[in-house]
PDB file of C-alpha atoms and ligand atoms in Angstrom:
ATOM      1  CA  UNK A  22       5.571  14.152   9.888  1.00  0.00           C
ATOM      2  CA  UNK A  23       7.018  10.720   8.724  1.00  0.00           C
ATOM      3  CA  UNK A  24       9.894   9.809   7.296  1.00  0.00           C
ATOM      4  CA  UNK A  25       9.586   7.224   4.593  1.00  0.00           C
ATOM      5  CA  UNK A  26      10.268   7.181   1.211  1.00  0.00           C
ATOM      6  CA  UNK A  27       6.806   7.852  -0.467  1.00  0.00           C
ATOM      7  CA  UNK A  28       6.111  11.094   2.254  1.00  0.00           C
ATOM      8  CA  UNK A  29       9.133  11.939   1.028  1.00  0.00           C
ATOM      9  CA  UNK A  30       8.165  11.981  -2.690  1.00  0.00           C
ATOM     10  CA  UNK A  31       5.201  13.581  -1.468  1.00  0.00           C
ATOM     11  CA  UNK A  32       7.287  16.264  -0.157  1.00  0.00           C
ATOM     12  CA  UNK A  33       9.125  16.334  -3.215  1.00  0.00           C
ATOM     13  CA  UNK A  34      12.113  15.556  -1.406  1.00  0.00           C
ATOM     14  CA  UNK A  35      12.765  12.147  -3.701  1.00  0.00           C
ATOM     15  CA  UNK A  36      12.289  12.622  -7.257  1.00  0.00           C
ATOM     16  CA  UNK A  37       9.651  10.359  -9.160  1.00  0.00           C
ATOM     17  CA  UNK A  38       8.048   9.644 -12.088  1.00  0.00           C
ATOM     18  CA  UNK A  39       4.993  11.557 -11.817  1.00  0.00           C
ATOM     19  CA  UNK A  40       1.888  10.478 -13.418  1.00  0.00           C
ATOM     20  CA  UNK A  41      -1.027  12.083 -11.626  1.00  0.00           C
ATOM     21  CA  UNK A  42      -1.632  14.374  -8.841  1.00  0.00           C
ATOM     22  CA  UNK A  43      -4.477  16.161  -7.017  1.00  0.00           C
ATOM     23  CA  UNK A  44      -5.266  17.288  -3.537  1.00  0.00           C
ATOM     24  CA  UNK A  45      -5.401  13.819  -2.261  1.00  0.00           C
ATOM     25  CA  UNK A  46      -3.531  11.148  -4.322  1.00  0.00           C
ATOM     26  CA  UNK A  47      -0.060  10.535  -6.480  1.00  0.00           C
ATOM     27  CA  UNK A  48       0.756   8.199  -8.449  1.00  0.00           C
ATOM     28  CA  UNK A  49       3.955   7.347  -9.831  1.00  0.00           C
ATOM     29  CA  UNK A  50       6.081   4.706 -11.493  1.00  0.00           C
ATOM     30  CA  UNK A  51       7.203   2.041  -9.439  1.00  0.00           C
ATOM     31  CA  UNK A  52      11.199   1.925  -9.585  1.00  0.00           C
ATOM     32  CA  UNK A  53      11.572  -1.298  -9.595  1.00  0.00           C
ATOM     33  CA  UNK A  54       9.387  -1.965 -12.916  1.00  0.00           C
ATOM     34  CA  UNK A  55       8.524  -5.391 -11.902  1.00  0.00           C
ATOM     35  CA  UNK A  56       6.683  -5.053 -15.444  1.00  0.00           C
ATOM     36  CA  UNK A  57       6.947  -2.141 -17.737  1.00  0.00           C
ATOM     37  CA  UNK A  58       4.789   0.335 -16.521  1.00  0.00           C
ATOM     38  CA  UNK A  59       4.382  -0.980 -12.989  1.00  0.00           C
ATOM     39  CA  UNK A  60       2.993   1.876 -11.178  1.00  0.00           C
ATOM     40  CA  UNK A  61       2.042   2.642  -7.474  1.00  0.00           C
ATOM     41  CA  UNK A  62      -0.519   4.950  -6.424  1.00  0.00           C
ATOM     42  CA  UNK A  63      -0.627   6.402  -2.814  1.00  0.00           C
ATOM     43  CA  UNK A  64      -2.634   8.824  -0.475  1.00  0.00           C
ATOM     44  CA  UNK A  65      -0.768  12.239  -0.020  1.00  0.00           C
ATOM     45  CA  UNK A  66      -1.659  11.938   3.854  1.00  0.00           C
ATOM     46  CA  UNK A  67       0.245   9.406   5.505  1.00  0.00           C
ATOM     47  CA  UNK A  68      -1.316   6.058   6.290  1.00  0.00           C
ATOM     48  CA  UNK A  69       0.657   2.772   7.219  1.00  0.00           C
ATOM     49  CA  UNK A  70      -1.700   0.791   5.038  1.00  0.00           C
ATOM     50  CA  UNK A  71      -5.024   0.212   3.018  1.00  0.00           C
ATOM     51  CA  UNK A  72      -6.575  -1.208   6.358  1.00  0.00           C
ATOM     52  CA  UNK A  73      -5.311   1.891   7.997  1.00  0.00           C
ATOM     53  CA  UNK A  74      -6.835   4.393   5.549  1.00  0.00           C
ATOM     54  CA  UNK A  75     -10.007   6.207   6.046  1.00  0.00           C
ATOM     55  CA  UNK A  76     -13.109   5.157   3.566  1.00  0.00           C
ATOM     56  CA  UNK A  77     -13.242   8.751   1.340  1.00  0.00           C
ATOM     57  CA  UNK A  78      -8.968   8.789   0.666  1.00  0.00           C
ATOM     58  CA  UNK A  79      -8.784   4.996  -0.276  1.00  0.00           C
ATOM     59  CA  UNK A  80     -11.627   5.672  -2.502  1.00  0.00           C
ATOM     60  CA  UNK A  81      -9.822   8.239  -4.329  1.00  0.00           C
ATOM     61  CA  UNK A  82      -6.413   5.806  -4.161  1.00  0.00           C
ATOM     62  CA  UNK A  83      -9.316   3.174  -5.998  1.00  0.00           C
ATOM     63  CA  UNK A  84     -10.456   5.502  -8.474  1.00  0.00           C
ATOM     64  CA  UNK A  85      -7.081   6.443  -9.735  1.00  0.00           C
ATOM     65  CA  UNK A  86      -5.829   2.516  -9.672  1.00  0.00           C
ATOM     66  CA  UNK A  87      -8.450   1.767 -11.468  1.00  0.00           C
ATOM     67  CA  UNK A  88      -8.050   4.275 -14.701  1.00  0.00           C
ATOM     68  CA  UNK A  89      -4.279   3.437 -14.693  1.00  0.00           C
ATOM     69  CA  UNK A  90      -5.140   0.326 -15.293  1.00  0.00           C
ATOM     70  CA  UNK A  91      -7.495   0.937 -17.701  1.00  0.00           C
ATOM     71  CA  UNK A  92      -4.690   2.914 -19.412  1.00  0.00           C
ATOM     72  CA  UNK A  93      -2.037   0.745 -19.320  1.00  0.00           C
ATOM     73  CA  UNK A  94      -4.372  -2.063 -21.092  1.00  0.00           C
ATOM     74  CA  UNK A  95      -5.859   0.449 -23.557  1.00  0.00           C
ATOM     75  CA  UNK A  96      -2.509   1.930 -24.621  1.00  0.00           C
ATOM     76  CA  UNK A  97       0.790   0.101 -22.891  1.00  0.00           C
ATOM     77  CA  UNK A  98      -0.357  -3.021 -24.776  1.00  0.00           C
ATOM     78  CA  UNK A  99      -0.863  -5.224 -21.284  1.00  0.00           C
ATOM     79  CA  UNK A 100      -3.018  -7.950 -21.646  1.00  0.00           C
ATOM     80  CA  UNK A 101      -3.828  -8.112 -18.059  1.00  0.00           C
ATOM     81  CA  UNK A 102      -3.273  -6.009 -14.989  1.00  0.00           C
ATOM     82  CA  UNK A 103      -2.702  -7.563 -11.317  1.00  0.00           C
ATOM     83  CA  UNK A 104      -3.800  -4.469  -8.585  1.00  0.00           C
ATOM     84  CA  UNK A 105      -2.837  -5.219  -5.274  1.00  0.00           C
ATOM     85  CA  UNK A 106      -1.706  -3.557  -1.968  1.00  0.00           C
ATOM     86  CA  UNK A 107       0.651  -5.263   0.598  1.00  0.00           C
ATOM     87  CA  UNK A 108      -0.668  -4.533   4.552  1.00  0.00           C
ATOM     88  CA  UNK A 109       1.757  -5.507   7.049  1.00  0.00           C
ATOM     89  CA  UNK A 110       5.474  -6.772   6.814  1.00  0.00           C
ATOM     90  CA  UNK A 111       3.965 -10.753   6.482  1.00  0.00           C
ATOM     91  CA  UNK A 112       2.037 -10.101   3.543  1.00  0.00           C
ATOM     92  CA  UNK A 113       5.494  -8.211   1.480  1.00  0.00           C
ATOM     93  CA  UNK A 114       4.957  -5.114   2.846  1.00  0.00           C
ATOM     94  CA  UNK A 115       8.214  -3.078   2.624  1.00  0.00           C
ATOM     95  CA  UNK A 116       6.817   1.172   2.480  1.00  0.00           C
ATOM     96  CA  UNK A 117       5.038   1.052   5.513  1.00  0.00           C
ATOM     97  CA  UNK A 118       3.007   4.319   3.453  1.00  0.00           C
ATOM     98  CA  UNK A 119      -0.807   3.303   1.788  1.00  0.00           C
ATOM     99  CA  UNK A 120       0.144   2.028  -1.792  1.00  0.00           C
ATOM    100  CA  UNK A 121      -1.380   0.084  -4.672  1.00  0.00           C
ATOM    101  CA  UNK A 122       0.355  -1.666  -7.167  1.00  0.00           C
ATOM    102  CA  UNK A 123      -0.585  -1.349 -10.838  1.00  0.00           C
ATOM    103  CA  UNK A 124       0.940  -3.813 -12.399  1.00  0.00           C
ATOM    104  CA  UNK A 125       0.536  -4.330 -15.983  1.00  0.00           C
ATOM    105  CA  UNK A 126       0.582  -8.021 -17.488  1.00  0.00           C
ATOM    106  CA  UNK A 127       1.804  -8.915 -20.888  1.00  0.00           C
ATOM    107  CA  UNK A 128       3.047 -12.933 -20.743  1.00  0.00           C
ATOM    108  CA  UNK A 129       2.736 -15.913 -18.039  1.00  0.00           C
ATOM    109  CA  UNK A 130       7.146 -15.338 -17.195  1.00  0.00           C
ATOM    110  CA  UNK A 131       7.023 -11.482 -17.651  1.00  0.00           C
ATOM    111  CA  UNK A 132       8.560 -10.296 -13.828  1.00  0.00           C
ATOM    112  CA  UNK A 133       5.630 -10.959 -11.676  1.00  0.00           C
ATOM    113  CA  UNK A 134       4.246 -14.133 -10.085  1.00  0.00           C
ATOM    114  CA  UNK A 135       1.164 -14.913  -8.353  1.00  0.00           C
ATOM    115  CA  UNK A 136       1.326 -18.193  -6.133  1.00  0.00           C
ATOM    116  CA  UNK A 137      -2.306 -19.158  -5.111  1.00  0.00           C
ATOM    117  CA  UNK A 138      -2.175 -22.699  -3.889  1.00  0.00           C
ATOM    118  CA  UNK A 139      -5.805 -24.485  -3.270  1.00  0.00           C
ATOM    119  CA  UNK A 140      -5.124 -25.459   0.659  1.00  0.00           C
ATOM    120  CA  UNK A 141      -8.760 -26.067   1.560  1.00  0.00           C
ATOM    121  CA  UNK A 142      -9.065 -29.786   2.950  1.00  0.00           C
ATOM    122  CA  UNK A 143      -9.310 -30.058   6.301  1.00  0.00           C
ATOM    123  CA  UNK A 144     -10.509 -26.737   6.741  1.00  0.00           C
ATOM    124  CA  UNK A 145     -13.229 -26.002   8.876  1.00  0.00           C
ATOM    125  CA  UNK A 146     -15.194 -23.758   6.607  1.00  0.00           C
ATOM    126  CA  UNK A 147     -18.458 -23.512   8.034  1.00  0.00           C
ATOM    127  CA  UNK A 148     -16.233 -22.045  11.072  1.00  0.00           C
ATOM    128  CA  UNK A 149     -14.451 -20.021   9.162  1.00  0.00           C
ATOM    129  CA  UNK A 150     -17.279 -18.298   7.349  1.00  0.00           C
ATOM    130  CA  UNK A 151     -19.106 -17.800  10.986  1.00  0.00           C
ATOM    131  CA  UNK A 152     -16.134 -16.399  12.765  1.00  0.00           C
ATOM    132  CA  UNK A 153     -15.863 -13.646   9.680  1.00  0.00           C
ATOM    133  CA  UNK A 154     -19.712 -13.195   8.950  1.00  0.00           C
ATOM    134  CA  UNK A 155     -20.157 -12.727  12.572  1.00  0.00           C
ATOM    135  CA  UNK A 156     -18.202 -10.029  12.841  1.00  0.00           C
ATOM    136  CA  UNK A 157     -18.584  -7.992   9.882  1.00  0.00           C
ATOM    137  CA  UNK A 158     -21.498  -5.842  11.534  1.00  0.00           C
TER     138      UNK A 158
HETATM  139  P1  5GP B1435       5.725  -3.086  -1.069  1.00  0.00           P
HETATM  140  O1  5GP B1435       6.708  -4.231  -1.070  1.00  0.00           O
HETATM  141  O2  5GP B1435       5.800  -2.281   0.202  1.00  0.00           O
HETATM  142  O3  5GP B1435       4.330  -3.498  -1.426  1.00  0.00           O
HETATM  143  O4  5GP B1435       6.184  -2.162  -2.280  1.00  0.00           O
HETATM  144  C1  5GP B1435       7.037  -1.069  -2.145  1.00  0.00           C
HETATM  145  C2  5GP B1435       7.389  -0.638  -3.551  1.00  0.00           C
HETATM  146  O5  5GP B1435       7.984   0.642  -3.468  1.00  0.00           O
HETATM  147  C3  5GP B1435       8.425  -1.548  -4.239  1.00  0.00           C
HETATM  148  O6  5GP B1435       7.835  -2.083  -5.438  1.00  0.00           O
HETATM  149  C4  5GP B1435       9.591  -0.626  -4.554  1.00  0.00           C
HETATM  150  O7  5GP B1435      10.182  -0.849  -5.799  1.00  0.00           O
HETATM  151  C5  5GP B1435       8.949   0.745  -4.484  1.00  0.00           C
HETATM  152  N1  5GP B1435       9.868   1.813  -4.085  1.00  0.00           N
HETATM  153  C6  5GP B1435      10.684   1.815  -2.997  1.00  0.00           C
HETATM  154  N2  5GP B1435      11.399   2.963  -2.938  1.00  0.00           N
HETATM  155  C7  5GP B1435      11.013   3.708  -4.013  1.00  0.00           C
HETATM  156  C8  5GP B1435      11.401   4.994  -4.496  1.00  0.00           C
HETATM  157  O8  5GP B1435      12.247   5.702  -3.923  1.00  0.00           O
HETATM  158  N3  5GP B1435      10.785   5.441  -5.621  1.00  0.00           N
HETATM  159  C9  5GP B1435       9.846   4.703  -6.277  1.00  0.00           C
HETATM  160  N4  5GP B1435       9.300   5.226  -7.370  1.00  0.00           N
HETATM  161  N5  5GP B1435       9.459   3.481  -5.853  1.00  0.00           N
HETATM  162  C10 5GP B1435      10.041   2.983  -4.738  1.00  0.00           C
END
């Protein structure tokens, strides 16, 4: 049994916004509405992380991300929708509990920012690409 905060809304021992439920996933809005509507979706069963989760459960986690998102462009009026999950404490990881953010986009200064800086020169990337290709079988 763990102890943090989304097992606990599992458990139903933290209140949430509940948006969907079934035998393996929840989902729920985030409480910190980084955008309105920002949801999270998680695995019932307790996994640190998306690396961490087994193939069938994070495909369910997927499938429900995914129609949220659909949703909150169809009908919440987002123009966009960034879907991401944070693994490990150096990558913003703070619920160390599976979870995908849903986060709907409606303007460039709306709550949420995306920093992707091109840091490619001097990069070895014929190295790179070996030491990951090589070890993807
Ligand atoms: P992380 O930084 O781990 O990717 O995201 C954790 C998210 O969980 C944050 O966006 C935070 O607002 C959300 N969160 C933390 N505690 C609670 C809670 O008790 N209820 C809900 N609904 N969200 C929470």
């Amino acid at each position: 049994m763990h102890d943090d905060v989304f097992c606990k809304i599992v458990r139903g021992e933290i209140p949430c916004y509940k948006l969907f439920e079934d035998e393996y996933v929840l989902a729920f809005l985030d409480i910190s509405q980084v955008t309105k509507g920002h949801v999270l979706v998680i695995p019932k069963d307790h996994y640190d992380n998306f690396l961490a989760t087994p193939q069938k459960v994070m495909h369910k986690v997927m499938d429900i991300a995914q129609r949220i998102g659909q949703v909150l462009i169809q009908m919440m009026g987002a123009k966009g929708v960034n879907i991401l999950t944070n693994n490990f404490e150096a990558a913003g990881q703070t619920v160390m509990h599976f979870h995908v953010h849903v986060i709907p986009r409606y303007k460039e200064s709306d709550g949420f920012r995306l920093e992707m800086h091109d840091n490619h020169e001097g990069l070895n990337l014929p190295a790179i690409q070996e030491m990951i290709k090589s070890n993807l079988e």
